[in-house]
Coordinates of C-alpha atoms and ligand atoms in Angstrom, one line a residue:
M1 CA 22.4 145.4 82.1
S2 CA 25.7 145.0 80.0
R3 CA 27.4 141.4 81.6
V4 CA 31.0 140.7 80.8
V5 CA 30.5 136.5 79.9
A6 CA 33.5 134.3 78.7
V7 CA 32.2 130.9 76.6
T8 CA 34.0 128.7 75.8
G9 CA 33.0 126.1 72.7
S10 CA 32.6 129.3 71.1
A11 CA 34.1 128.6 67.6
S12 CA 30.3 125.9 66.6
G13 CA 27.1 125.1 67.4
I14 CA 25.4 125.9 71.2
G15 CA 28.3 128.0 72.1
A16 CA 28.1 129.6 68.7
A17 CA 24.9 130.5 69.3
T18 CA 25.0 131.9 72.7
A19 CA 27.6 134.0 72.3
A20 CA 25.7 135.2 68.8
L21 CA 22.8 136.1 71.5
L22 CA 25.0 137.7 74.2
R23 CA 26.4 139.7 72.4
E24 CA 23.3 140.5 70.1
R25 CA 21.9 141.3 73.5
G26 CA 24.8 144.0 74.7
D27 CA 27.0 141.7 76.8
R28 CA 30.7 142.0 76.2
V29 CA 32.2 137.9 75.0
I30 CA 34.6 136.3 74.9
G31 CA 35.0 133.6 73.2
V32 CA 37.2 130.6 73.6
D33 CA 37.9 127.0 72.0
R34 CA 41.1 126.0 70.6
A35 CA 40.7 127.5 66.7
G36 CA 38.6 129.6 65.0
A37 CA 36.6 132.6 63.8
G38 CA 35.4 135.4 67.0
V39 CA 37.5 133.1 69.1
D40 CA 39.3 135.3 71.8
V41 CA 41.0 132.8 73.8
V42 CA 42.6 129.9 72.5
A43 CA 43.6 127.5 75.3
D44 CA 42.7 122.5 74.6
L45 CA 40.6 122.5 77.2
S46 CA 41.8 118.7 77.2
T47 CA 44.9 119.4 79.3
A48 CA 45.5 120.7 82.6
P49 CA 47.5 123.0 81.9
G50 CA 45.8 124.3 78.5
R51 CA 42.4 125.0 81.2
A52 CA 45.1 127.1 83.6
E53 CA 45.5 129.0 80.4
A54 CA 42.0 129.5 79.4
V55 CA 41.4 130.9 83.4
A56 CA 44.5 133.2 82.7
A57 CA 43.1 134.2 80.0
V58 CA 39.9 134.9 80.6
T59 CA 41.0 136.7 84.1
D60 CA 43.6 138.9 82.3
L61 CA 41.4 140.4 80.0
T62 CA 37.9 140.3 82.4
G63 CA 40.0 142.5 85.0
G64 CA 39.1 140.0 87.5
V65 CA 35.2 140.4 87.2
L66 CA 33.1 137.9 85.5
D67 CA 29.9 138.1 85.8
G68 CA 29.2 134.9 84.0
L69 CA 30.0 131.7 82.3
V70 CA 29.2 128.7 79.8
T71 CA 30.5 125.9 79.6
C72 CA 29.7 125.3 76.1
A73 CA 33.0 122.5 74.5
G74 CA 32.2 118.9 74.2
L75 CA 32.9 115.8 71.7
S76 CA 30.8 113.3 71.5
R77 CA 33.2 111.1 69.6
A78 CA 33.9 108.2 71.5
G79 CA 37.2 108.3 73.2
A80 CA 39.3 109.1 76.8
P81 CA 39.1 112.7 75.0
Q82 CA 35.5 112.8 76.2
V83 CA 35.9 112.9 80.0
S84 CA 39.0 115.2 79.5
V85 CA 37.0 118.1 77.8
N86 CA 33.2 117.6 78.8
Y87 CA 34.2 116.3 81.9
F88 CA 37.5 118.4 83.7
G89 CA 37.3 120.9 80.6
T90 CA 34.1 122.1 82.7
T91 CA 34.6 121.5 86.0
E92 CA 37.9 123.2 86.3
V93 CA 37.2 126.0 84.1
V94 CA 34.7 126.5 86.9
D95 CA 36.8 125.9 89.2
G96 CA 39.9 128.4 88.1
L97 CA 37.9 131.0 87.1
R98 CA 35.7 131.9 90.4
P99 CA 37.6 134.4 92.9
A100 CA 36.3 136.1 88.8
L101 CA 32.6 135.3 89.1
A102 CA 32.5 135.9 93.2
A103 CA 34.4 139.8 92.2
S104 CA 31.0 139.4 90.4
S105 CA 28.0 142.2 91.8
A106 CA 25.1 138.2 90.2
P107 CA 27.3 136.2 88.8
R108 CA 26.0 132.6 86.9
V109 CA 27.2 130.1 85.7
A110 CA 25.1 127.7 82.7
L111 CA 27.3 124.3 82.5
V112 CA 25.8 122.3 78.8
G113 CA 25.0 118.7 79.9
S114 CA 22.6 116.0 78.2
I115 CA 19.7 113.8 77.9
S116 CA 22.5 111.3 78.0
A117 CA 23.2 111.6 81.6
I118 CA 20.5 110.0 82.6
Q119 CA 21.4 107.6 79.8
P120 CA 23.2 103.9 80.9
H121 CA 26.2 104.5 82.5
D122 CA 29.8 103.8 84.5
A123 CA 29.9 104.3 87.8
A124 CA 33.4 103.6 88.0
L125 CA 34.2 105.9 85.3
V126 CA 31.4 109.2 86.9
D127 CA 33.6 108.1 90.6
A128 CA 36.7 109.0 89.3
C129 CA 35.6 112.5 87.6
L130 CA 33.6 113.2 90.8
A131 CA 37.0 112.0 92.5
G132 CA 38.8 114.2 90.9
D133 CA 40.8 111.9 88.9
E134 CA 41.8 112.5 86.1
P135 CA 44.4 109.6 85.0
A136 CA 41.9 106.7 86.7
A137 CA 39.4 108.5 85.0
L138 CA 41.3 108.3 81.6
V139 CA 42.8 104.3 82.4
L140 CA 38.6 103.0 82.9
A141 CA 37.6 105.3 79.8
E142 CA 40.5 103.8 77.6
A143 CA 38.7 100.4 79.0
A144 CA 34.9 100.6 78.2
L145 CA 36.2 101.8 74.8
T146 CA 38.0 98.5 74.5
D147 CA 35.5 96.2 75.5
G148 CA 32.7 97.2 74.3
R149 CA 30.7 100.2 76.1
S150 CA 32.4 102.9 74.2
H151 CA 28.4 104.5 74.3
E152 CA 28.7 105.2 78.0
I153 CA 32.1 107.2 77.7
Y154 CA 29.4 110.4 76.9
S155 CA 26.9 109.7 79.3
S156 CA 29.1 109.2 82.3
T157 CA 30.7 112.9 81.4
K158 CA 27.9 113.9 80.9
A159 CA 25.9 112.0 83.9
A160 CA 29.2 112.8 86.5
L161 CA 28.8 116.6 85.6
S162 CA 24.6 117.1 87.1
R163 CA 26.0 115.4 90.3
W164 CA 29.0 117.5 90.7
L165 CA 27.1 120.8 89.7
R166 CA 24.3 119.7 92.7
R167 CA 27.7 118.7 94.6
V168 CA 29.0 122.4 94.8
S169 CA 26.7 124.9 93.6
V170 CA 25.2 124.9 97.6
T171 CA 29.0 125.3 99.0
A172 CA 30.2 128.1 100.2
D173 CA 32.4 128.8 97.5
F174 CA 29.4 129.3 94.7
A175 CA 25.8 129.9 96.3
G176 CA 28.1 131.9 100.0
A177 CA 29.6 133.4 96.9
G178 CA 26.6 134.7 95.0
I179 CA 27.3 132.7 92.2
A180 CA 24.2 130.5 91.0
L181 CA 25.9 127.4 89.3
N182 CA 23.3 125.3 87.0
A183 CA 22.7 123.4 83.0
I184 CA 20.7 122.9 80.3
A185 CA 20.5 119.6 79.7
P186 CA 19.6 119.8 76.1
G187 CA 18.6 116.4 74.0
V188 CA 19.2 116.4 69.9
V189 CA 20.2 119.3 68.6
L190 CA 21.1 120.5 65.3
T191 CA 25.1 121.2 65.5
P192 CA 28.4 120.1 63.6
M193 CA 28.2 117.2 66.0
T194 CA 25.2 115.6 65.3
A195 CA 25.2 117.0 61.4
E196 CA 26.3 113.2 60.4
L197 CA 24.2 111.4 62.8
V198 CA 20.9 113.2 61.4
S199 CA 22.1 112.8 57.9
D200 CA 21.3 109.7 58.0
P201 CA 18.3 107.4 58.0
Q202 CA 19.3 104.7 59.5
W203 CA 21.0 106.1 62.8
R204 CA 18.3 108.8 63.2
Q205 CA 16.6 105.8 63.7
V206 CA 18.7 105.1 66.5
M207 CA 18.4 108.5 68.1
D208 CA 15.0 109.2 67.5
R209 CA 14.3 105.3 69.6
A210 CA 17.0 107.2 72.3
V211 CA 15.6 110.5 72.6
P212 CA 12.3 110.7 71.7
M213 CA 11.7 114.4 71.3
P214 CA 7.6 114.9 71.1
L215 CA 8.0 118.4 71.5
N216 CA 8.9 120.5 68.5
G217 CA 11.4 117.6 67.9
Y218 CA 15.3 118.2 67.2
A219 CA 15.9 121.9 68.6
S220 CA 18.1 124.6 67.1
P221 CA 21.0 125.5 68.5
E222 CA 19.8 128.9 69.0
T223 CA 17.0 127.1 71.1
I224 CA 19.6 126.8 73.8
A225 CA 21.4 129.7 74.0
Y226 CA 17.4 131.7 74.6
A227 CA 17.4 128.9 78.0
L228 CA 21.4 129.5 79.0
A229 CA 20.8 133.3 78.7
W230 CA 17.9 133.2 81.2
L231 CA 20.6 131.2 83.5
L232 CA 22.6 133.7 82.9
S233 CA 20.7 136.8 83.6
A234 CA 21.1 138.7 87.2
E235 CA 16.7 138.0 87.1
N236 CA 17.8 134.4 87.7
S237 CA 18.8 135.3 91.7
H238 CA 17.9 131.9 93.1
M239 CA 18.6 128.4 91.6
A240 CA 21.1 126.3 92.3
G241 CA 22.3 122.8 91.3
Q242 CA 19.3 122.2 88.4
V243 CA 19.8 120.7 85.5
V244 CA 17.2 121.8 82.6
Y245 CA 15.7 119.5 80.7
V246 CA 15.5 121.1 77.3
D247 CA 14.9 118.2 75.4
G248 CA 11.0 118.0 72.9
G249 CA 10.1 115.8 76.3
A250 CA 12.7 113.0 76.4
E251 CA 13.8 113.2 80.2
A252 CA 9.8 112.8 81.1
L253 CA 9.5 110.4 78.8
A254 CA 12.4 108.3 80.4
R255 CA 11.7 108.9 83.6
P256 CA 7.6 109.1 84.2
Ligands
NAI301 P1 29.7 121.2 68.0 O1 30.4 120.0 68.3 O2 29.1 122.2 67.8 O3 31.0 122.1 69.7 C1 31.8 122.0 70.2 C2 33.1 122.7 70.8 O4 33.4 122.5 71.0 C3 33.6 123.6 69.0 O5 33.6 124.5 69.2 C4 35.0 122.3 69.4 O6 36.2 123.1 69.3 C5 35.5 122.5 70.9 N1 35.9 121.7 71.4 C6 35.9 121.0 71.5 N2 37.3 120.0 71.9 C7 37.4 121.4 72.7 C8 38.9 121.2 73.1 N3 39.8 119.8 73.8 N4 39.3 122.7 74.0 C9 39.2 123.5 73.1 N5 37.5 123.4 72.4 C10 36.9 122.2 72.4 O7 29.1 120.9 69.5 P2 27.8 121.2 69.8 O8 26.8 120.0 69.6 O9 27.4 122.9 69.6 O10 27.6 120.8 71.0 C11 27.7 122.3 72.7 C12 27.8 121.6 73.9 O11 26.4 120.7 74.0 C13 28.6 120.1 74.4 O12 28.8 119.6 75.7 C14 27.7 118.6 74.1 O13 28.3 117.7 74.5 C15 26.3 118.9 74.8 N6 25.6 118.5 74.0 C16 24.7 118.8 72.9 C17 24.5 117.7 71.6 C18 23.8 117.7 70.2 O14 22.9 117.1 69.8 N7 24.0 118.7 69.6 C19 22.4 117.4 72.7 C20 23.0 117.0 74.5 C21 24.4 118.5 75.0

């Protein structure tokens, strides 16, 4: 069954692989990104107006009926924009597209979390995200940046996403409207985001200690795309609020 699916971050890495896989399977894919080849909606998800533009454009292009949404847009470079893109650029787009999703007969949303969600993070920053307070979250991210905890920003955005997902997936707006909302949390994936780290032997060691992947090592973006595609499928009718670790075993090792 051909479905209409929007993919954020579709210009690169996991988003590009997911868009390609879904197109190959016959779906109509609407790519959303800042720029790039094969992008149908150009929008900057780091700002509220950019998110609103993306929501309006996708709603327009689909005629108000959207079967699936995958949120891959994200930043790994430490800084306050990580909060705006990774967390608010996900939750506001999901919320904005909820009416179009609710109009589908089998709506599915798949977020991209991260193994980082279980790593040390800033509890106040997570709480500010969950409270929907972007200005406060940005102040806390700036503070983390200046006091040597810049690595906590990324993990905080992903921890907040996991918690948001569990809260909202079971509400009347999502489960009650038939919208299955879940996430894939990758370990290390070979994309432009990790290319520099992976090619540096010292950083590789740091990463391998932080994210050991005994099952098959680093993943390809296609591997993550297959998992996302299943979460999006009509067959996924009863999973809600789950974060599925596709991480070569890193999460099981960290939480035995
Ligand atoms: P990538 O850097 O290849 O792709 C990210 C995409 O997001 C790019 O196309 C970029 O233009 C887009 N994006 C960034 N800021 C944006 C903005 N303001 N507005 C619109 N689009 C924007 O990265 P990759 O690896 O494909 O990452 C995808 C998702 O997977 C991210 O959320 C990342 O945090 C997550 N992830 C990646 C892992 C990895 O090892 N590569 C591991 C765990 C999670």
